[in-house]
XYZ file of N, CA and C in Angstrom:
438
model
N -34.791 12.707 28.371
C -34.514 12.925 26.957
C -33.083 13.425 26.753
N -32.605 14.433 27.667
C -31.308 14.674 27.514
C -30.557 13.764 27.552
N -30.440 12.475 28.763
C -29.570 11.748 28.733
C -29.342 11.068 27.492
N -30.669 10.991 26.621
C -30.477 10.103 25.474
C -30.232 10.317 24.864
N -29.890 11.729 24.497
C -29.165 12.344 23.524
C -27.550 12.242 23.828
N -27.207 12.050 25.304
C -25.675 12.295 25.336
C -25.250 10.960 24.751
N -26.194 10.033 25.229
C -26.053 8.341 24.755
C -25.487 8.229 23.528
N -26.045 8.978 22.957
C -26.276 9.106 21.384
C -24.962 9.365 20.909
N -24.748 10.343 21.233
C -23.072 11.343 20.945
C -22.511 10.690 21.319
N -22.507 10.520 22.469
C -20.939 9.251 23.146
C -20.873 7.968 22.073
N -22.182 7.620 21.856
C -21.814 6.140 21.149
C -21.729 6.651 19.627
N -21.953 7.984 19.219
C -21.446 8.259 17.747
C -19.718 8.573 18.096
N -19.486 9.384 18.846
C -18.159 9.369 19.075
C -17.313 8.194 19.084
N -17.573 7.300 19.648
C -16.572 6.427 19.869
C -16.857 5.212 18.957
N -17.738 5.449 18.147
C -18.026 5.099 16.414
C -17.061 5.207 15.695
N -16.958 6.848 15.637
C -16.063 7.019 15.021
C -14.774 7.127 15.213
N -14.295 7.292 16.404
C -12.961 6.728 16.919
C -12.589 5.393 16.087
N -13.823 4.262 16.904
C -13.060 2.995 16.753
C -12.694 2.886 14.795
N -13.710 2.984 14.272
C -13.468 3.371 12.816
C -12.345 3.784 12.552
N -12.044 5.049 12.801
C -10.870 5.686 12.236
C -9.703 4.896 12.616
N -9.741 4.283 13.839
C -8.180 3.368 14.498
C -7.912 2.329 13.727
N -9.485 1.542 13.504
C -9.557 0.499 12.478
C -8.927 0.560 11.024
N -9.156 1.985 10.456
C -9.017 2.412 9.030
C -7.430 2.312 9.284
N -6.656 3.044 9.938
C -5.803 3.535 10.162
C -4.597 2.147 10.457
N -4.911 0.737 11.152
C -4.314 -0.222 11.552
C -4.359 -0.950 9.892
N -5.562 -0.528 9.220
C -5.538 -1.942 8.048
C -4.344 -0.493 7.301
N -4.652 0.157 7.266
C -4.043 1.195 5.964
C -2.604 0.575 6.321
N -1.847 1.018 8.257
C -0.423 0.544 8.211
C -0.756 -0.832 7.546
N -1.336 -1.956 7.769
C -1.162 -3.411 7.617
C -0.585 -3.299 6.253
N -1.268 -2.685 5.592
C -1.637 -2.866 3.764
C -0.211 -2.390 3.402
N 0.183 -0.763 3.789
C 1.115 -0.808 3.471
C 2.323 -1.223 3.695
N 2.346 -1.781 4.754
C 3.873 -2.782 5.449
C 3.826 -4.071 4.533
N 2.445 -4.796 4.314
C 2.348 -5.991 2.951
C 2.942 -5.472 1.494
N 2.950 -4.173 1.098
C 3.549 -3.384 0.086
C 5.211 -3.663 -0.057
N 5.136 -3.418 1.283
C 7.021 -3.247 1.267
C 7.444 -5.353 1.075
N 6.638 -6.066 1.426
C 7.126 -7.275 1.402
C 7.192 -7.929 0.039
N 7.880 -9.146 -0.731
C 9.473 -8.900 0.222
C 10.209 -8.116 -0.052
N 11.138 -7.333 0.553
C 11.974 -6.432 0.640
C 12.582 -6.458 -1.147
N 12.117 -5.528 -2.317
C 12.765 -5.992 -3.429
C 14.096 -5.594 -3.719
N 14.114 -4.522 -2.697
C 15.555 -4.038 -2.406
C 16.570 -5.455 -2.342
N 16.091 -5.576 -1.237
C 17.153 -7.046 -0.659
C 17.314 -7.923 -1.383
N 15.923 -8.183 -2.379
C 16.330 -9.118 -3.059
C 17.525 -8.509 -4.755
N 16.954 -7.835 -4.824
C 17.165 -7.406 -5.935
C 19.308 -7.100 -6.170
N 19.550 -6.384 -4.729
C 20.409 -6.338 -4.612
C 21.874 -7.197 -3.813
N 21.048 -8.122 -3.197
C 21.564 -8.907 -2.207
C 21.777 -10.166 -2.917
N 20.533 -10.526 -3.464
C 20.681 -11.967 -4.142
C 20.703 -12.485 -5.220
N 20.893 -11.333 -6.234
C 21.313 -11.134 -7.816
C 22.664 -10.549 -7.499
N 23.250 -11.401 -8.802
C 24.528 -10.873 -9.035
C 24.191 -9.931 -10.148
N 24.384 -8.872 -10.016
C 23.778 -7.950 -11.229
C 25.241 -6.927 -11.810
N 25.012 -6.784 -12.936
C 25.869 -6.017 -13.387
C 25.807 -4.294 -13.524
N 27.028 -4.061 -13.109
C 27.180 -2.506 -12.914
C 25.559 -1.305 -13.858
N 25.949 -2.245 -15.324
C 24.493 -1.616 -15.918
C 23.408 -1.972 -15.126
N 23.063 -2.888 -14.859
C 21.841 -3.542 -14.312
C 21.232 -2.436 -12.991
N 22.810 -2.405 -12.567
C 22.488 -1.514 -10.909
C 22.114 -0.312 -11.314
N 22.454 0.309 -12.569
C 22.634 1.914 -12.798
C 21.083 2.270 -13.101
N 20.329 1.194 -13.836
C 19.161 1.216 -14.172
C 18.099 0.611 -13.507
N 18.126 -0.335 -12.643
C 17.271 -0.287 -11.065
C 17.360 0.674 -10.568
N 18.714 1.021 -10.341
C 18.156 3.036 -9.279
C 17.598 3.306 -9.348
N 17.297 3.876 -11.499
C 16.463 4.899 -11.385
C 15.230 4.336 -11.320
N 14.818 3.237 -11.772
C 13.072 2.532 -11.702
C 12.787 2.955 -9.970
N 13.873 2.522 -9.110
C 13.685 2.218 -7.648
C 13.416 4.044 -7.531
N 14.153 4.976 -8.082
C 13.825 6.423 -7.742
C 12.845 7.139 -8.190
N 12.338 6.451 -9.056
C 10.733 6.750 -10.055
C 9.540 6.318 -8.946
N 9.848 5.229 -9.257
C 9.014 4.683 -8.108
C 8.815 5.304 -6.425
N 10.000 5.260 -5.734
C 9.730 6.143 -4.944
C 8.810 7.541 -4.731
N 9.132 8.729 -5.858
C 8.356 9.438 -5.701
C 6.765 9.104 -6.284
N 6.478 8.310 -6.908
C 5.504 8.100 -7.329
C 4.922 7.235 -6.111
N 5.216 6.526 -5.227
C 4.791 5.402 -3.673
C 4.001 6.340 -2.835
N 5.412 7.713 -2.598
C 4.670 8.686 -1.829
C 3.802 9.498 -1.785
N 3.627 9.685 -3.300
C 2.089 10.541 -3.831
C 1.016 9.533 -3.534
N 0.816 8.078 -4.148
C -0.109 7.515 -3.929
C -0.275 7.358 -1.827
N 0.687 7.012 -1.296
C 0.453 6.949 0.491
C -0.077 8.381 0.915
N 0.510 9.264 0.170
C -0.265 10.985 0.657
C -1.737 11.062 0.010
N -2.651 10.343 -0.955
C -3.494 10.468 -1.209
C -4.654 8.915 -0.201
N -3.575 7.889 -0.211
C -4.556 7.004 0.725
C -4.413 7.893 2.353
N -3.534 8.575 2.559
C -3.809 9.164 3.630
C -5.138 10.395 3.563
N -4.975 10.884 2.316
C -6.150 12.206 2.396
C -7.740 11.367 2.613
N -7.767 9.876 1.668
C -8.795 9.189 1.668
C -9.153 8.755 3.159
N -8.338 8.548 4.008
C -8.303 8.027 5.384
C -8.924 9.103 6.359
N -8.368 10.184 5.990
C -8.873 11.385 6.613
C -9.988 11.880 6.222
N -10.553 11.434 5.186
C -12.121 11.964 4.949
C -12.962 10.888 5.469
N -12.748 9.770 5.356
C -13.631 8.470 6.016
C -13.457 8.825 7.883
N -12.618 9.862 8.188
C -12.658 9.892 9.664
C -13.513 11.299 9.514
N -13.393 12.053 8.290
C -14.031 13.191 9.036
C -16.197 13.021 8.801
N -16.432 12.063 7.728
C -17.264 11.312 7.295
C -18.395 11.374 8.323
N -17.448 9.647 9.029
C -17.852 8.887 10.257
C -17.978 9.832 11.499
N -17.419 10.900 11.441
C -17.705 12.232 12.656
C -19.298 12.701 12.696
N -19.331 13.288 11.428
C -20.179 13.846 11.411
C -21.659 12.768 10.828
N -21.524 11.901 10.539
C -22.911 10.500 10.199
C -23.130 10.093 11.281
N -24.373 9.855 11.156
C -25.263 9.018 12.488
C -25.110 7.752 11.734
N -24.732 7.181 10.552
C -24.555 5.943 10.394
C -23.970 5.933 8.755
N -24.248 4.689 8.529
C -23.582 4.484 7.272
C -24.020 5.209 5.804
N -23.435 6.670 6.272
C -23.964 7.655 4.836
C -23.673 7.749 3.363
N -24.179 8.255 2.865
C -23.486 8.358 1.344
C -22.207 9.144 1.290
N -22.259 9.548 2.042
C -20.785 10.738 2.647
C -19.690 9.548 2.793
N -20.237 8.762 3.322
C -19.088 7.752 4.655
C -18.775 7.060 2.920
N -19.452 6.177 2.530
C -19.491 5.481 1.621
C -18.575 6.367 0.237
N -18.812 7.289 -0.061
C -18.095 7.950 -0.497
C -16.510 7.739 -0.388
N -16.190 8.060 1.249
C -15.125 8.058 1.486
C -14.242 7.151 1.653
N -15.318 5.421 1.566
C -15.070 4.479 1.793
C -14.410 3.930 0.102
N -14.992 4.552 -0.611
C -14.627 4.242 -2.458
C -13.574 4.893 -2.533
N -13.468 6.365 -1.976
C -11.752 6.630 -2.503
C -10.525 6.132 -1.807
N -10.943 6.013 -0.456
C -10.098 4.468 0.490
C -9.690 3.660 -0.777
N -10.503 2.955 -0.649
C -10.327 1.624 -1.855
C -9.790 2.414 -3.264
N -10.265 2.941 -4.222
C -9.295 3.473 -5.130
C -7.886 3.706 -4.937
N -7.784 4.664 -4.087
C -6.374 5.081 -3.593
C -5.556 3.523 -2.777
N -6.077 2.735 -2.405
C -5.232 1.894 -2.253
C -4.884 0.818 -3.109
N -6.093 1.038 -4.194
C -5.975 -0.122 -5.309
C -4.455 0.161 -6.348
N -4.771 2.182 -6.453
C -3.691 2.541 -7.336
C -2.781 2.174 -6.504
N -2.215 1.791 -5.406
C -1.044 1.769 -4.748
C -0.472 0.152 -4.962
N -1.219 -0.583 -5.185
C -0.982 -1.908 -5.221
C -0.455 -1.767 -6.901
N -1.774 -1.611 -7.962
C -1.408 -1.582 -9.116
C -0.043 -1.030 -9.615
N 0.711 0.397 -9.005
C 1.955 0.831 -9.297
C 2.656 -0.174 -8.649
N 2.786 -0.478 -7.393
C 3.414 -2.162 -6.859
C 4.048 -3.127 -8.078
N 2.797 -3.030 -8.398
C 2.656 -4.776 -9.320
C 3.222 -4.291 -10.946
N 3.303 -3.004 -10.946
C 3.820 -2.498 -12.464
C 5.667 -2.341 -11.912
N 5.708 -1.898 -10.839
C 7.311 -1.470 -10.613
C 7.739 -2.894 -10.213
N 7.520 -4.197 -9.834
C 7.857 -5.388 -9.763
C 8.424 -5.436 -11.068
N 7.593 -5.183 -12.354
C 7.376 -6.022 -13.059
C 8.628 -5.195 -14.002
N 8.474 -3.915 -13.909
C 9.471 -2.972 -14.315
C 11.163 -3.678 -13.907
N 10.736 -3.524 -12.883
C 12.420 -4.244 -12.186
C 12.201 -5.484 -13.101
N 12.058 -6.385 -12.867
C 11.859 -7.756 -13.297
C 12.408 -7.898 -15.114
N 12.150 -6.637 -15.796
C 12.321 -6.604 -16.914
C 13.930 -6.133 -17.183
N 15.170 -5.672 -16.338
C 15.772 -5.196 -16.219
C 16.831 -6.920 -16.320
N 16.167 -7.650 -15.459
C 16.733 -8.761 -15.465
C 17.537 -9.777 -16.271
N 18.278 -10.753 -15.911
C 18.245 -12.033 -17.141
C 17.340 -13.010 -16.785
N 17.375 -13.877 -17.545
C 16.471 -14.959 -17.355
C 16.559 -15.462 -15.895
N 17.583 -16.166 -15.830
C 18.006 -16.514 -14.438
C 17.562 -15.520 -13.605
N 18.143 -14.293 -13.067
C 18.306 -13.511 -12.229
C 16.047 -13.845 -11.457
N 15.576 -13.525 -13.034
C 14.501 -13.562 -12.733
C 13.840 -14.434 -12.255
N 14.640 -15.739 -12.792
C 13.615 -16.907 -11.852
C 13.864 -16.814 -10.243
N 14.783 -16.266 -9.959
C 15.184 -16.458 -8.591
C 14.454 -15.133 -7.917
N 14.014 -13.887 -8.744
C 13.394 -12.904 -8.280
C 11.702 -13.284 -8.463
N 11.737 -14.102 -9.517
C 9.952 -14.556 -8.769
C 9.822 -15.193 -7.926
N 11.017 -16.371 -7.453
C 10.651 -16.981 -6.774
C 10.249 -16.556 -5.105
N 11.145 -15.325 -5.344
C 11.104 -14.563 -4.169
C 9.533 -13.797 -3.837
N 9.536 -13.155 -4.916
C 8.277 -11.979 -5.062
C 6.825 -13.393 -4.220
N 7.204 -14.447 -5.277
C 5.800 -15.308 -5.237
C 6.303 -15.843 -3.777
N 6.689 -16.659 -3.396
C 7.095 -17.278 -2.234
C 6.755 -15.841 -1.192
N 7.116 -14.640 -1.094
C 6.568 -13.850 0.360
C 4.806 -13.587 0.273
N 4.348 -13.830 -1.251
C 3.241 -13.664 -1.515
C 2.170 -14.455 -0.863
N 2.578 -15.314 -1.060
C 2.170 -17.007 -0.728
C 2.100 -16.707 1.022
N 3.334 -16.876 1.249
C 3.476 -16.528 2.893
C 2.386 -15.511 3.633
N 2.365 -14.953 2.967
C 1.708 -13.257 3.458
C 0.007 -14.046 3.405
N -0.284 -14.641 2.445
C -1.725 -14.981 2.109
C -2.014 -16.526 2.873
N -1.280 -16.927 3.698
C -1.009 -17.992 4.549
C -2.066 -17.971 5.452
């Protein structure tokens, strides 16, 4: 009976290991797909933009920033409760599940500010500038979903 109890623990342990490595590989994945394509690069590299143009991307690009890192410090707190969850569950709990919904929230808000600060920049634009900045945005999109 003892042994089957260590059985038990070892294979909840390394449950929750593999889980947490798992959580932890899609979270980098997700957010390295965030950074693509680089809107920096594009924005600044392949628009000819005018001195105004630049003065007022900064600040969207510096808004945004602190607002990226609040949402990555909260998909991280979500990450860390789905590991501390999966520690303590013998299986798929309301606890785990729990932790599995604010995962997903917290990464949804991270996409949604994404797709609002695109769109923010994008508005800063001229016509032109912009076709060549969707074409970009959509074209790594496309790629990425390949």
């Amino acid at each position: 009976m003892k042994a089957g109890w260590r059985s038990i623990a070892i294979t909840a342990a390394l449950a929750a290991l593999a889980s947490g490595a798992g959580t932890w590989a899609s979270t980098a994945w997700l957010m390295k797909r965030q950074e693509a394509p680089s809107l920096h690069s594009i924005v600044h590299h392949q628009l000819d933009l005018t001195a105004e143009q630049e003065t007022r991307l900064e600040a969207i690009e510096a808004r945004f920033a602190s607002r990226r890192g609040a949402l990555e410090a909260e998909i991280r707190t979500a990450n860390r409760e789905l590991a501390d969850a999966i520690a303590v569950s013998e299986g798929d709990s309301p606890q785990v599940q729990a932790a599995v919904d604010h995962f997903h929230v917290a990464m949804g808000d991270l996409q949604k500010a994404t797709i609002a600060h695109v769109f923010e920049m994008r508005s800063v634009l001229t016509p032109q500038q912009a076709q060549v900045f969707d074409r970009q945005v959509v074209g790594a999109l496309l790629q990425d979903a390949g």
